[in-house]
Amino acid sequence: MMRVTTNGTLRMYKSNLMQTTGSLNSAMTKLMTQRNFNSYASSPAAATRAFKIHSSLNATRVQASNNETVKNKFDTAYQVLDIVGSDIADSMAKIPALEGLNGPNETNVNELGKVLRSGAEAIVQSMNSQYDSKFLFGGADTENPPFAIEEENGKSYITFRGIRIDDPKELAAEYKDADGKTVPNPDNGNKPYTNEEMLNKWNAETQFVDIGLGFKLDKNGDVVDSTAFDSALSGIDFIGYGMDNENYPNNMASLMLRMAEIFEGYDTEANEWENPGDYEEAEKLLNKMNDSRDHIIQKWSALGAESTFLNTNATQLETTFASLNTERSTIEDIDMVDTITELSWAQVCYSAALQVGTSVIPQSLMDYLK
């Protein structure tokens, strides 16, 4: 026969009371935090999955931010090239060039030359545009203005990172860095880079950004091209550089400067060109300018396609983030109806436990004296 002692009853009651108190506190905490668990120990499997989802959400958030930054950069570059390839190419290049080559306008050929020179300067200024305090068209170097105009012996030259892109002699010369030293070219038997080779190298520079394409490195630690987006914009790629097979500059700004020099040398009083063959030279420059404009338009269209891709990718990232957040909510967030019901039941159990205590806990002498 088992005897139930008073102390045993009290210990059991205290244990049950603590359990009901813990259940009540747990239900109240769940309702206040609106989370299914607040520690890894509460639900290891759910917490592990939630941790992975949070990691993916953070990565997606960063990728979306990168995508937005690059998209805005490319949109700005698109607008700049639109100005260069349409407004400047027409109003400050093609139109004054045609007027200068048209007989009735010979009296203002010099002024038209100034318009052409201003147009070339406008192209250089546009190609030095900035976004977020970074130069858009500097390739991998976004801290320094990429383009400038140099004057020498009455002639003007366009430079990119200090190298003339329209001077045959300088293009063929050895490249020297900021310290005045030549740089060996590993692709050419470690012979020093020429200025043109260095321009080619700069034009091929990349600046990869993770925008959610599966960013991955190869065994050499280099970014796999197909897993990242190249955000570098090289200005010489858009406007052209170097010389063609007829020794004419490949970029519109330089062609405009050459034509400006011819127009500015025209003798308006005698109605004569400064040098024989200047008129024919100007006609040829006009044709080259048209070809250069077509090149800019092609690059402008390609840039527009990349901007469209970035817009599409932004939508995809938003969808991915929403899906991940929905899964996270399913794991972590409470069901309000179930949680309120659980809290109500915990309160009932706690009240019942307190009421049981009145019959279980023995009265003291002071209770009798009352």
Short mmCIF file of N, CA, C and O in Angstrom, two decimals, residues 102-149:
data_model
loop_
_atom_site.label_atom_id
_atom_site.label_comp_id
_atom_site.label_asym_id
_atom_site.label_seq_id
_atom_site.Cartn_x
_atom_site.Cartn_y
_atom_site.Cartn_z
N ASN A 102 29.52 73.55 -98.76
CA ASN A 102 28.55 74.08 -99.72
C ASN A 102 28.98 75.47 -100.13
O ASN A 102 29.19 76.35 -99.29
N GLY A 103 29.11 75.72 -101.43
CA GLY A 103 29.64 76.98 -101.96
C GLY A 103 29.07 78.26 -101.36
O GLY A 103 29.82 79.13 -100.94
N PRO A 104 27.74 78.42 -101.29
CA PRO A 104 27.17 79.69 -100.80
C PRO A 104 27.56 80.02 -99.35
O PRO A 104 27.39 81.17 -98.92
N ASN A 105 28.07 79.07 -98.60
CA ASN A 105 28.41 79.32 -97.20
C ASN A 105 29.90 79.56 -96.98
O ASN A 105 30.39 79.47 -95.86
N GLU A 106 30.62 79.87 -98.05
CA GLU A 106 32.06 80.00 -97.92
C GLU A 106 32.47 81.17 -97.03
O GLU A 106 33.56 81.18 -96.47
N THR A 107 31.61 82.17 -96.88
CA THR A 107 31.97 83.34 -96.07
C THR A 107 32.03 83.02 -94.58
O THR A 107 32.65 83.76 -93.83
N ASN A 108 31.37 81.97 -94.16
CA ASN A 108 31.39 81.65 -92.71
C ASN A 108 32.02 80.28 -92.44
O ASN A 108 31.71 79.63 -91.44
N VAL A 109 32.91 79.85 -93.33
CA VAL A 109 33.56 78.55 -93.15
C VAL A 109 34.38 78.54 -91.86
O VAL A 109 34.38 77.54 -91.14
N ASN A 110 35.05 79.65 -91.57
CA ASN A 110 35.85 79.72 -90.33
C ASN A 110 34.98 79.50 -89.10
O ASN A 110 35.37 78.79 -88.16
N GLU A 111 33.80 80.13 -89.10
CA GLU A 111 32.90 79.98 -87.95
C GLU A 111 32.38 78.55 -87.84
O GLU A 111 32.22 78.01 -86.73
N LEU A 112 32.15 77.93 -88.97
CA LEU A 112 31.71 76.54 -88.96
C LEU A 112 32.81 75.63 -88.42
O LEU A 112 32.53 74.63 -87.76
N GLY A 113 34.05 76.00 -88.68
CA GLY A 113 35.18 75.26 -88.11
C GLY A 113 35.17 75.34 -86.60
O GLY A 113 35.47 74.34 -85.91
N LYS A 114 34.81 76.52 -86.06
CA LYS A 114 34.72 76.67 -84.61
C LYS A 114 33.60 75.82 -84.03
O LYS A 114 33.72 75.27 -82.93
N VAL A 115 32.51 75.71 -84.81
CA VAL A 115 31.39 74.85 -84.36
C VAL A 115 31.84 73.40 -84.29
O VAL A 115 31.55 72.68 -83.33
N LEU A 116 32.58 72.97 -85.32
CA LEU A 116 33.10 71.60 -85.32
C LEU A 116 34.04 71.36 -84.15
O LEU A 116 33.99 70.31 -83.50
N ARG A 117 34.89 72.32 -83.86
CA ARG A 117 35.81 72.18 -82.73
C ARG A 117 35.04 72.12 -81.40
O ARG A 117 35.35 71.31 -80.53
N SER A 118 34.02 72.96 -81.29
CA SER A 118 33.19 72.93 -80.08
C SER A 118 32.47 71.59 -79.94
O SER A 118 32.31 71.07 -78.84
N GLY A 119 32.06 71.03 -81.10
CA GLY A 119 31.41 69.72 -81.08
C GLY A 119 32.35 68.64 -80.59
O GLY A 119 31.95 67.75 -79.81
N ALA A 120 33.61 68.67 -81.04
CA ALA A 120 34.60 67.69 -80.58
C ALA A 120 34.83 67.83 -79.08
O ALA A 120 34.94 66.83 -78.36
N GLU A 121 34.90 69.08 -78.62
CA GLU A 121 35.07 69.31 -77.18
C GLU A 121 33.85 68.82 -76.41
O GLU A 121 33.98 68.28 -75.31
N ALA A 122 32.66 68.98 -77.00
CA ALA A 122 31.43 68.50 -76.35
C ALA A 122 31.44 66.98 -76.24
O ALA A 122 30.97 66.41 -75.23
N ILE A 123 31.96 66.29 -77.26
CA ILE A 123 32.05 64.83 -77.20
C ILE A 123 32.98 64.41 -76.07
O ILE A 123 32.68 63.50 -75.29
N VAL A 124 34.14 65.08 -75.97
CA VAL A 124 35.10 64.76 -74.91
C VAL A 124 34.46 64.99 -73.55
O VAL A 124 34.58 64.16 -72.63
N GLN A 125 33.75 66.11 -73.38
CA GLN A 125 33.10 66.40 -72.11
C GLN A 125 32.03 65.35 -71.79
O GLN A 125 31.90 64.91 -70.65
N SER A 126 31.27 64.95 -72.82
CA SER A 126 30.23 63.94 -72.61
C SER A 126 30.84 62.60 -72.21
O SER A 126 30.32 61.90 -71.33
N MET A 127 31.95 62.24 -72.86
CA MET A 127 32.59 60.96 -72.56
C MET A 127 33.32 60.99 -71.22
O MET A 127 33.81 59.97 -70.76
N ASN A 128 33.41 62.17 -70.61
CA ASN A 128 33.95 62.28 -69.25
C ASN A 128 32.84 62.40 -68.22
O ASN A 128 33.08 62.83 -67.08
N SER A 129 31.62 62.03 -68.61
CA SER A 129 30.48 62.10 -67.69
C SER A 129 30.68 61.17 -66.51
O SER A 129 31.37 60.15 -66.60
N GLN A 130 30.02 61.52 -65.40
CA GLN A 130 30.14 60.74 -64.18
C GLN A 130 28.78 60.22 -63.73
O GLN A 130 27.74 60.81 -64.03
N TYR A 131 28.83 59.12 -63.01
CA TYR A 131 27.66 58.61 -62.30
C TYR A 131 28.12 58.19 -60.91
O TYR A 131 29.07 57.41 -60.78
N ASP A 132 27.48 58.72 -59.90
CA ASP A 132 27.84 58.41 -58.52
C ASP A 132 29.32 58.72 -58.26
O ASP A 132 30.03 57.92 -57.62
N SER A 133 29.76 59.87 -58.77
CA SER A 133 31.13 60.36 -58.58
C SER A 133 32.18 59.45 -59.24
O SER A 133 33.36 59.52 -58.90
N LYS A 134 31.75 58.58 -60.14
CA LYS A 134 32.67 57.71 -60.88
C LYS A 134 32.55 58.03 -62.37
O LYS A 134 31.45 58.27 -62.88
N PHE A 135 33.70 58.04 -63.05
CA PHE A 135 33.67 58.31 -64.49
C PHE A 135 33.14 57.09 -65.23
O PHE A 135 33.62 55.97 -65.05
N LEU A 136 32.14 57.33 -66.08
CA LEU A 136 31.43 56.24 -66.74
C LEU A 136 32.29 55.47 -67.74
O LEU A 136 32.23 54.24 -67.80
N PHE A 137 33.08 56.19 -68.51
CA PHE A 137 33.72 55.58 -69.68
C PHE A 137 35.23 55.41 -69.50
O PHE A 137 35.97 55.42 -70.48
N GLY A 138 35.69 55.22 -68.28
CA GLY A 138 37.12 55.04 -68.04
C GLY A 138 37.55 53.59 -68.01
O GLY A 138 38.70 53.31 -67.65
N GLY A 139 36.66 52.66 -68.34
CA GLY A 139 37.00 51.24 -68.23
C GLY A 139 37.08 50.85 -66.78
O GLY A 139 36.18 51.14 -65.99
N ALA A 140 38.18 50.20 -66.40
CA ALA A 140 38.35 49.80 -65.00
C ALA A 140 38.80 50.96 -64.12
O ALA A 140 38.70 50.89 -62.90
N ASP A 141 39.30 52.03 -64.72
CA ASP A 141 39.71 53.22 -63.98
C ASP A 141 38.55 54.21 -63.97
O ASP A 141 38.30 54.91 -64.97
N THR A 142 37.83 54.26 -62.86
CA THR A 142 36.67 55.16 -62.76
C THR A 142 36.95 56.39 -61.92
O THR A 142 36.04 57.17 -61.65
N GLU A 143 38.20 56.56 -61.49
CA GLU A 143 38.55 57.66 -60.60
C GLU A 143 39.08 58.88 -61.33
O GLU A 143 39.08 59.98 -60.78
N ASN A 144 39.54 58.72 -62.56
CA ASN A 144 40.15 59.82 -63.30
C ASN A 144 39.43 60.06 -64.62
O ASN A 144 38.97 59.10 -65.26
N PRO A 145 39.33 61.33 -65.04
CA PRO A 145 38.68 61.60 -66.34
C PRO A 145 39.46 60.93 -67.47
O PRO A 145 40.66 61.15 -67.60
N PRO A 146 38.81 60.11 -68.27
CA PRO A 146 39.54 59.33 -69.28
C PRO A 146 40.00 60.13 -70.49
O PRO A 146 41.08 59.87 -71.02
N PHE A 147 39.20 61.10 -70.93
CA PHE A 147 39.51 61.79 -72.19
C PHE A 147 40.00 63.22 -71.96
O PHE A 147 39.66 63.86 -70.97
N ALA A 148 40.79 63.68 -72.91
CA ALA A 148 41.27 65.06 -72.90
C ALA A 148 41.67 65.44 -74.32
O ALA A 148 41.75 64.58 -75.21
N ILE A 149 41.91 66.73 -74.53
CA ILE A 149 42.39 67.23 -75.82
C ILE A 149 43.75 67.87 -75.61
O ILE A 149 43.91 68.73 -74.75
#
